[in-house]
Amino acid sequence: MKIFVTGGAGYIGSHTVLQLLREGHEVVVLDNLSNSSEESLNRVKELSGKEARLYVGDILDAPLLDRICSENSFDCCIHFAGLKAVGESVEKPWEYYNNNITGTLNLLKALRDHNMKNFIFSSSATVYGDPAVIPITEDCPKGVCTNPYGWTKSMIEQILMDMAHADSEWNIVILRYFNPIGADPSGRIGEDPKGIPNNLMPYVTQVAVGKLSRLGVFGDDYDTPDGTGVRDYIHVSDLADGHIKALKKIKEKAGLCVYNLGTGNGVSVLDLVKSFEKANDIKIPYDIKPRRAGDIATCYADASKAKEELGWEAKYDIVDMCRDSWNWQSHNPQGYGR
């Protein structure tokens, strides 16, 4: 298949492109490189022996999207491109709504205009808001999102559902991610946020490598076993494999499908820190800080539907995730900068 991957030079995108190429697919990437690096795709080529074609540009650039679709005949689009930091979205709501929603509408229009109606969307467990049930199944009602980032995912999901309802030619798979961490076991590609990391694991690894002095733990008074937030951490390579498996539903022309991608195990912030310390024999100093706007206490998945319908389940455990995260960061202390 020929796959169009938006945001394909980013963290999850690059790992998915790697697996797509290894599976024999042809890949075209669009990325504006605002929070990613072309070097990630150079290393994907090194690991796979194959090359993805890169267009450097933005999903807000509608003429560019039209040109890309004119120059290529895609069997499916996997849509990663978007702003993704929860805390930043609270501070910059307009930027998040404009980029994520307007950009996605531009992309969908270009695909529709060129009759390319197979689409896999990178969604998030944030659409459940403060979830009504734990573990979270796909039947759990979408909640009141706790931050603008979550609302952009929820709104885009609604757009996709309405489009699939109105036009049966669309085949759409919505993948609701839980918390991706880890890196390819080779240590050649991984998470390389620009500036101060917004997510937990890259902050931990940057403390471990000496780029940052101490980890900030946001809140120790949640209703959880140790007071810190509980999340479902999933290895990025497992997550990438979920997209490969989702292509099965695209080939089946299954219409609209929704899947959780998680391990089904809840891990607290402090448990993650302890697991990292144990896996890598490194001490991580931390400070307890006030709760962060938009965060909830507990969020983990029931991913049995993906296992039953896609034949997908997470293979890596939390120790693997911590080991592979450190393997990446320790061999690339400046990320893709060296």
Short mmCIF file of C-alpha atoms in Angstrom, two decimals:
data_model
loop_
_atom_site.label_atom_id
_atom_site.label_comp_id
_atom_site.label_asym_id
_atom_site.label_seq_id
_atom_site.Cartn_x
_atom_site.Cartn_y
_atom_site.Cartn_z
CA MET A 1 0.00 0.00 0.00
CA LYS A 2 1.04 3.60 -0.50
CA ILE A 3 0.59 5.43 2.80
CA PHE A 4 0.50 9.19 3.41
CA VAL A 5 1.78 9.94 6.92
CA THR A 6 1.31 13.45 8.29
CA GLY A 7 3.69 14.26 11.14
CA GLY A 8 5.78 11.29 10.07
CA ALA A 9 9.11 12.75 11.27
CA GLY A 10 7.82 13.08 14.83
CA TYR A 11 8.08 10.68 17.73
CA ILE A 12 5.18 8.32 17.05
CA GLY A 13 5.21 9.07 13.33
CA SER A 14 8.84 8.03 12.79
CA HIS A 15 8.35 4.73 14.63
CA THR A 16 5.26 4.02 12.54
CA VAL A 17 7.03 4.94 9.29
CA LEU A 18 9.81 2.52 10.26
CA GLN A 19 7.35 -0.34 10.72
CA LEU A 20 5.44 0.55 7.54
CA LEU A 21 8.66 0.43 5.50
CA ARG A 22 9.69 -2.84 7.12
CA GLU A 23 6.28 -4.26 6.17
CA GLY A 24 6.91 -3.33 2.52
CA HIS A 25 4.63 -0.30 2.25
CA GLU A 26 5.53 2.83 0.27
CA VAL A 27 5.50 5.89 2.51
CA VAL A 28 5.14 9.63 1.83
CA VAL A 29 5.61 11.96 4.81
CA LEU A 30 4.44 15.53 5.40
CA ASP A 31 6.02 17.29 8.38
CA ASN A 32 6.71 20.95 9.19
CA LEU A 33 9.61 19.92 11.49
CA SER A 34 8.37 22.29 14.22
CA ASN A 35 8.77 19.64 16.91
CA SER A 36 10.64 16.98 14.95
CA SER A 37 13.76 16.45 12.88
CA GLU A 38 14.51 15.26 9.37
CA GLU A 39 17.31 13.24 10.97
CA SER A 40 14.67 10.85 12.35
CA LEU A 41 13.78 9.84 8.79
CA ASN A 42 17.45 9.49 7.87
CA ARG A 43 17.76 6.99 10.71
CA VAL A 44 14.55 5.25 9.68
CA LYS A 45 16.17 4.73 6.28
CA GLU A 46 19.30 3.39 8.00
CA LEU A 47 17.24 0.91 10.05
CA SER A 48 14.85 -0.22 7.31
CA GLY A 49 17.03 0.05 4.22
CA LYS A 50 14.19 1.97 2.59
CA GLU A 51 13.36 5.63 2.21
CA ALA A 52 10.20 7.61 2.86
CA ARG A 53 9.62 10.62 0.62
CA LEU A 54 9.43 13.82 2.68
CA TYR A 55 7.45 16.96 1.93
CA VAL A 56 8.40 19.73 4.35
CA GLY A 57 5.26 21.72 4.99
CA ASP A 58 2.20 22.28 7.13
CA ILE A 59 -1.34 20.90 7.29
CA LEU A 60 -2.52 24.53 7.41
CA ASP A 61 -1.19 24.90 3.85
CA ALA A 62 -4.23 23.75 1.84
CA PRO A 63 -2.62 24.26 -1.61
CA LEU A 64 0.32 22.09 -0.56
CA LEU A 65 -2.00 19.31 0.61
CA ASP A 66 -3.82 19.47 -2.73
CA ARG A 67 -0.51 19.27 -4.61
CA ILE A 68 0.66 16.27 -2.59
CA CYS A 69 -2.59 14.45 -3.31
CA SER A 70 -2.31 15.40 -6.99
CA GLU A 71 1.21 13.99 -7.21
CA ASN A 72 0.44 10.73 -5.38
CA SER A 73 -2.26 8.08 -5.29
CA PHE A 74 -2.60 7.05 -1.65
CA ASP A 75 -4.24 3.89 -0.36
CA CYS A 76 -4.50 5.34 3.16
CA CYS A 77 -3.61 8.44 5.19
CA ILE A 78 -2.33 8.09 8.76
CA HIS A 79 -2.77 11.46 10.46
CA PHE A 80 -0.37 12.28 13.29
CA ALA A 81 0.35 15.97 12.63
CA GLY A 82 -0.83 18.24 15.41
CA LEU A 83 0.10 20.13 18.54
CA LYS A 84 -0.02 17.76 21.50
CA ALA A 85 1.04 19.24 24.86
CA VAL A 86 -1.76 19.31 27.43
CA GLY A 87 -0.34 22.15 29.54
CA GLU A 88 0.58 24.28 26.54
CA SER A 89 -2.93 23.85 25.13
CA VAL A 90 -4.37 25.45 28.27
CA GLU A 91 -2.07 28.44 27.70
CA LYS A 92 -2.52 28.62 23.91
CA PRO A 93 -6.03 27.40 23.08
CA TRP A 94 -6.40 29.35 19.80
CA GLU A 95 -3.20 27.90 18.40
CA TYR A 96 -4.34 24.38 19.25
CA TYR A 97 -7.84 24.74 17.79
CA ASN A 98 -6.53 26.44 14.67
CA ASN A 99 -3.70 24.00 13.98
CA ASN A 100 -5.36 20.74 14.92
CA ILE A 101 -8.90 21.30 13.68
CA THR A 102 -8.36 23.62 10.71
CA GLY A 103 -5.37 21.56 9.61
CA THR A 104 -7.36 18.32 9.79
CA LEU A 105 -10.24 19.85 7.82
CA ASN A 106 -7.76 20.96 5.15
CA LEU A 107 -6.35 17.44 5.00
CA LEU A 108 -9.74 15.76 4.77
CA LYS A 109 -10.81 18.12 1.99
CA ALA A 110 -7.70 17.34 -0.06
CA LEU A 111 -8.19 13.60 0.42
CA ARG A 112 -11.90 13.83 -0.44
CA ASP A 113 -11.25 15.95 -3.53
CA HIS A 114 -8.87 13.26 -4.80
CA ASN A 115 -11.15 10.38 -3.77
CA MET A 116 -8.71 8.98 -1.20
CA LYS A 117 -11.10 8.08 1.58
CA ASN A 118 -9.12 5.72 3.81
CA PHE A 119 -8.03 7.39 7.03
CA ILE A 120 -6.39 6.40 10.34
CA PHE A 121 -6.55 9.08 13.02
CA SER A 122 -4.15 9.56 15.92
CA SER A 123 -6.58 10.26 18.76
CA SER A 124 -6.15 10.15 22.51
CA ALA A 125 -7.58 8.82 25.73
CA THR A 126 -8.07 12.47 26.69
CA VAL A 127 -11.40 12.31 24.80
CA TYR A 128 -12.79 10.35 27.77
CA GLY A 129 -12.23 13.35 30.03
CA ASP A 130 -12.40 12.24 33.66
CA PRO A 131 -13.52 8.73 32.70
CA ALA A 132 -16.83 7.33 33.88
CA VAL A 133 -15.38 3.82 34.27
CA ILE A 134 -11.92 2.31 34.83
CA PRO A 135 -10.56 0.49 32.92
CA ILE A 136 -11.81 2.48 29.96
CA THR A 137 -13.52 0.64 27.11
CA GLU A 138 -14.46 2.14 23.76
CA ASP A 139 -18.08 2.12 24.96
CA CYS A 140 -17.19 4.50 27.77
CA PRO A 141 -18.91 7.79 26.92
CA LYS A 142 -16.70 10.59 25.74
CA GLY A 143 -16.48 12.99 28.62
CA VAL A 144 -16.03 16.66 29.26
CA CYS A 145 -12.44 17.13 28.16
CA THR A 146 -10.20 18.77 30.72
CA ASN A 147 -8.01 20.76 28.30
CA PRO A 148 -8.10 22.27 24.77
CA TYR A 149 -5.80 19.55 23.39
CA GLY A 150 -8.35 16.95 24.44
CA TRP A 151 -11.17 18.97 22.92
CA THR A 152 -9.38 19.13 19.57
CA LYS A 153 -9.14 15.33 19.52
CA SER A 154 -12.77 14.97 20.57
CA MET A 155 -13.98 17.46 17.96
CA ILE A 156 -11.95 15.85 15.17
CA GLU A 157 -13.40 12.47 16.15
CA GLN A 158 -16.90 13.95 15.82
CA ILE A 159 -16.04 15.37 12.40
CA LEU A 160 -14.80 11.95 11.27
CA MET A 161 -17.88 10.18 12.63
CA ASP A 162 -20.18 12.62 10.85
CA MET A 163 -18.27 12.24 7.58
CA ALA A 164 -18.38 8.44 7.78
CA HIS A 165 -22.12 8.60 8.49
CA ALA A 166 -22.75 10.92 5.54
CA ASP A 167 -20.52 9.11 3.02
CA SER A 168 -20.14 5.31 3.19
CA GLU A 169 -17.06 5.46 0.95
CA TRP A 170 -14.99 6.64 3.90
CA ASN A 171 -13.15 3.96 5.88
CA ILE A 172 -11.92 5.51 9.11
CA VAL A 173 -10.07 3.98 12.06
CA ILE A 174 -9.80 6.11 15.20
CA LEU A 175 -7.01 4.99 17.52
CA ARG A 176 -7.24 6.34 21.05
CA TYR A 177 -3.71 6.30 22.48
CA PHE A 178 -2.95 6.15 26.13
CA ASN A 179 0.58 7.31 27.12
CA PRO A 180 3.34 6.50 24.62
CA ILE A 181 6.88 6.21 25.97
CA GLY A 182 9.98 4.20 25.10
CA ALA A 183 11.97 4.14 21.88
CA ASP A 184 12.96 1.73 19.15
CA PRO A 185 15.17 -0.93 20.80
CA SER A 186 18.00 0.02 18.42
CA GLY A 187 18.35 3.35 20.24
CA ARG A 188 18.56 5.13 16.89
CA ILE A 189 15.17 6.84 16.99
CA GLY A 190 13.22 8.13 19.97
CA GLU A 191 11.44 11.10 21.52
CA ASP A 192 13.27 14.39 21.03
CA PRO A 193 11.07 17.28 22.18
CA LYS A 194 12.30 20.77 21.46
CA GLY A 195 12.73 22.90 24.57
CA ILE A 196 11.61 21.74 28.02
CA PRO A 197 9.71 18.43 27.67
CA ASN A 198 5.97 18.50 28.34
CA ASN A 199 5.73 14.74 28.86
CA LEU A 200 7.00 12.68 31.76
CA MET A 201 9.44 10.18 30.25
CA PRO A 202 11.58 12.59 28.20
CA TYR A 203 11.80 14.77 31.30
CA VAL A 204 12.99 11.76 33.32
CA THR A 205 15.59 10.80 30.72
CA GLN A 206 16.85 14.37 30.43
CA VAL A 207 17.32 14.47 34.22
CA ALA A 208 19.14 11.13 33.96
CA VAL A 209 21.48 12.43 31.25
CA GLY A 210 22.12 15.68 33.12
CA LYS A 211 20.34 18.12 30.80
CA LEU A 212 17.81 18.92 33.54
CA SER A 213 18.52 18.97 37.27
CA ARG A 214 15.35 17.54 38.84
CA LEU A 215 12.01 16.09 37.83
CA GLY A 216 8.85 17.95 38.78
CA VAL A 217 6.00 15.66 39.89
CA PHE A 218 2.73 17.55 39.49
CA GLY A 219 0.54 16.67 42.45
CA ASP A 220 0.81 14.01 45.16
CA ASP A 221 -2.73 14.40 46.52
CA TYR A 222 -4.76 12.55 43.88
CA ASP A 223 -7.04 9.69 44.92
CA THR A 224 -4.49 7.05 43.89
CA PRO A 225 -2.35 4.57 45.88
CA ASP A 226 0.62 6.96 46.21
CA GLY A 227 -1.15 10.24 45.46
CA THR A 228 0.42 10.72 42.03
CA GLY A 229 -1.38 10.43 38.72
CA VAL A 230 -1.91 6.92 37.31
CA ARG A 231 -1.57 6.37 33.58
CA ASP A 232 -1.42 3.56 31.04
CA TYR A 233 2.06 3.77 29.53
CA ILE A 234 2.51 2.04 26.18
CA HIS A 235 5.74 1.37 24.29
CA VAL A 236 5.89 3.48 21.13
CA SER A 237 6.83 0.41 19.07
CA ASP A 238 3.65 -1.33 20.26
CA LEU A 239 1.72 1.79 19.35
CA ALA A 240 3.28 1.86 15.88
CA ASP A 241 2.31 -1.78 15.43
CA GLY A 242 -1.28 -0.81 16.23
CA HIS A 243 -1.33 1.33 13.08
CA ILE A 244 -0.02 -1.54 10.98
CA LYS A 245 -2.76 -3.77 12.38
CA ALA A 246 -5.37 -1.03 11.76
CA LEU A 247 -4.66 -1.25 8.04
CA LYS A 248 -6.50 -4.60 8.20
CA LYS A 249 -9.77 -2.72 8.80
CA ILE A 250 -8.96 -0.29 5.99
CA LYS A 251 -8.46 -3.22 3.58
CA GLU A 252 -11.74 -4.74 4.77
CA LYS A 253 -13.53 -1.45 4.04
CA ALA A 254 -14.99 -1.70 7.51
CA GLY A 255 -16.39 1.83 7.71
CA LEU A 256 -15.85 3.58 11.06
CA CYS A 257 -13.92 1.72 13.79
CA VAL A 258 -12.64 2.94 17.17
CA TYR A 259 -9.94 1.25 19.26
CA ASN A 260 -8.08 1.92 22.50
CA LEU A 261 -4.34 1.30 22.31
CA GLY A 262 -2.93 0.72 25.78
CA THR A 263 -1.56 -2.04 28.01
CA GLY A 264 -4.45 -2.17 30.47
CA ASN A 265 -2.08 -1.53 33.37
CA GLY A 266 -2.13 1.61 35.48
CA VAL A 267 1.25 2.93 36.60
CA SER A 268 1.70 5.96 38.86
CA VAL A 269 4.25 8.69 38.24
CA LEU A 270 6.33 7.55 41.21
CA ASP A 271 6.08 3.91 40.13
CA LEU A 272 7.41 4.92 36.73
CA VAL A 273 10.31 6.79 38.32
CA LYS A 274 11.13 3.75 40.50
CA SER A 275 10.92 1.42 37.48
CA PHE A 276 13.28 3.68 35.55
CA GLU A 277 15.74 3.78 38.45
CA LYS A 278 15.65 -0.01 38.82
CA ALA A 279 15.90 -0.77 35.08
CA ASN A 280 18.84 1.55 34.52
CA ASP A 281 20.51 1.82 37.94
CA ILE A 282 20.17 5.61 37.91
CA LYS A 283 18.74 7.84 40.65
CA ILE A 284 16.17 10.43 39.56
CA PRO A 285 15.85 13.37 41.98
CA TYR A 286 12.38 14.89 42.01
CA ASP A 287 10.27 17.59 43.65
CA ILE A 288 6.55 17.52 44.31
CA LYS A 289 4.84 20.49 42.67
CA PRO A 290 1.23 21.74 42.51
CA ARG A 291 -1.21 19.92 40.27
CA ARG A 292 -1.04 20.82 36.59
CA ALA A 293 -4.10 22.34 34.89
CA GLY A 294 -6.04 19.78 32.88
CA ASP A 295 -4.68 16.64 34.55
CA ILE A 296 -6.86 13.86 36.00
CA ALA A 297 -6.17 11.22 38.66
CA THR A 298 -6.45 7.87 36.87
CA CYS A 299 -6.62 6.75 33.25
CA TYR A 300 -5.93 3.28 31.87
CA ALA A 301 -7.35 1.17 29.11
CA ASP A 302 -9.30 -1.94 28.39
CA ALA A 303 -7.70 -2.80 25.04
CA SER A 304 -9.45 -6.16 24.51
CA LYS A 305 -11.36 -4.90 21.45
CA ALA A 306 -8.10 -4.23 19.57
CA LYS A 307 -6.92 -7.73 20.49
CA GLU A 308 -10.13 -9.35 19.30
CA GLU A 309 -10.64 -7.38 16.09
CA LEU A 310 -7.10 -6.40 15.04
CA GLY A 311 -5.03 -9.18 16.60
CA TRP A 312 -3.07 -6.47 18.42
CA GLU A 313 -1.84 -6.37 22.00
CA ALA A 314 1.03 -4.68 23.78
CA LYS A 315 4.18 -6.81 23.99
CA TYR A 316 6.51 -4.55 26.00
CA ASP A 317 6.25 -4.02 29.77
CA ILE A 318 7.16 -0.96 31.85
CA VAL A 319 10.75 -2.17 32.39
CA ASP A 320 11.21 -2.52 28.61
CA MET A 321 9.85 1.00 28.16
CA CYS A 322 12.21 2.46 30.75
CA ARG A 323 15.21 0.55 29.38
CA ASP A 324 14.56 1.57 25.76
CA SER A 325 13.91 5.21 26.73
CA TRP A 326 17.29 5.38 28.45
CA ASN A 327 19.02 3.49 25.64
CA TRP A 328 17.84 6.20 23.24
CA GLN A 329 18.64 9.18 25.49
CA SER A 330 22.00 7.91 26.75
CA HIS A 331 23.25 7.33 23.19
CA ASN A 332 21.71 10.59 21.96
CA PRO A 333 22.09 13.07 24.85
CA GLN A 334 21.25 15.98 22.53
CA GLY A 335 18.51 14.05 20.73
CA TYR A 336 18.87 14.31 16.98
CA GLY A 337 21.23 17.24 17.46
CA ARG A 338 24.22 14.86 17.44
#
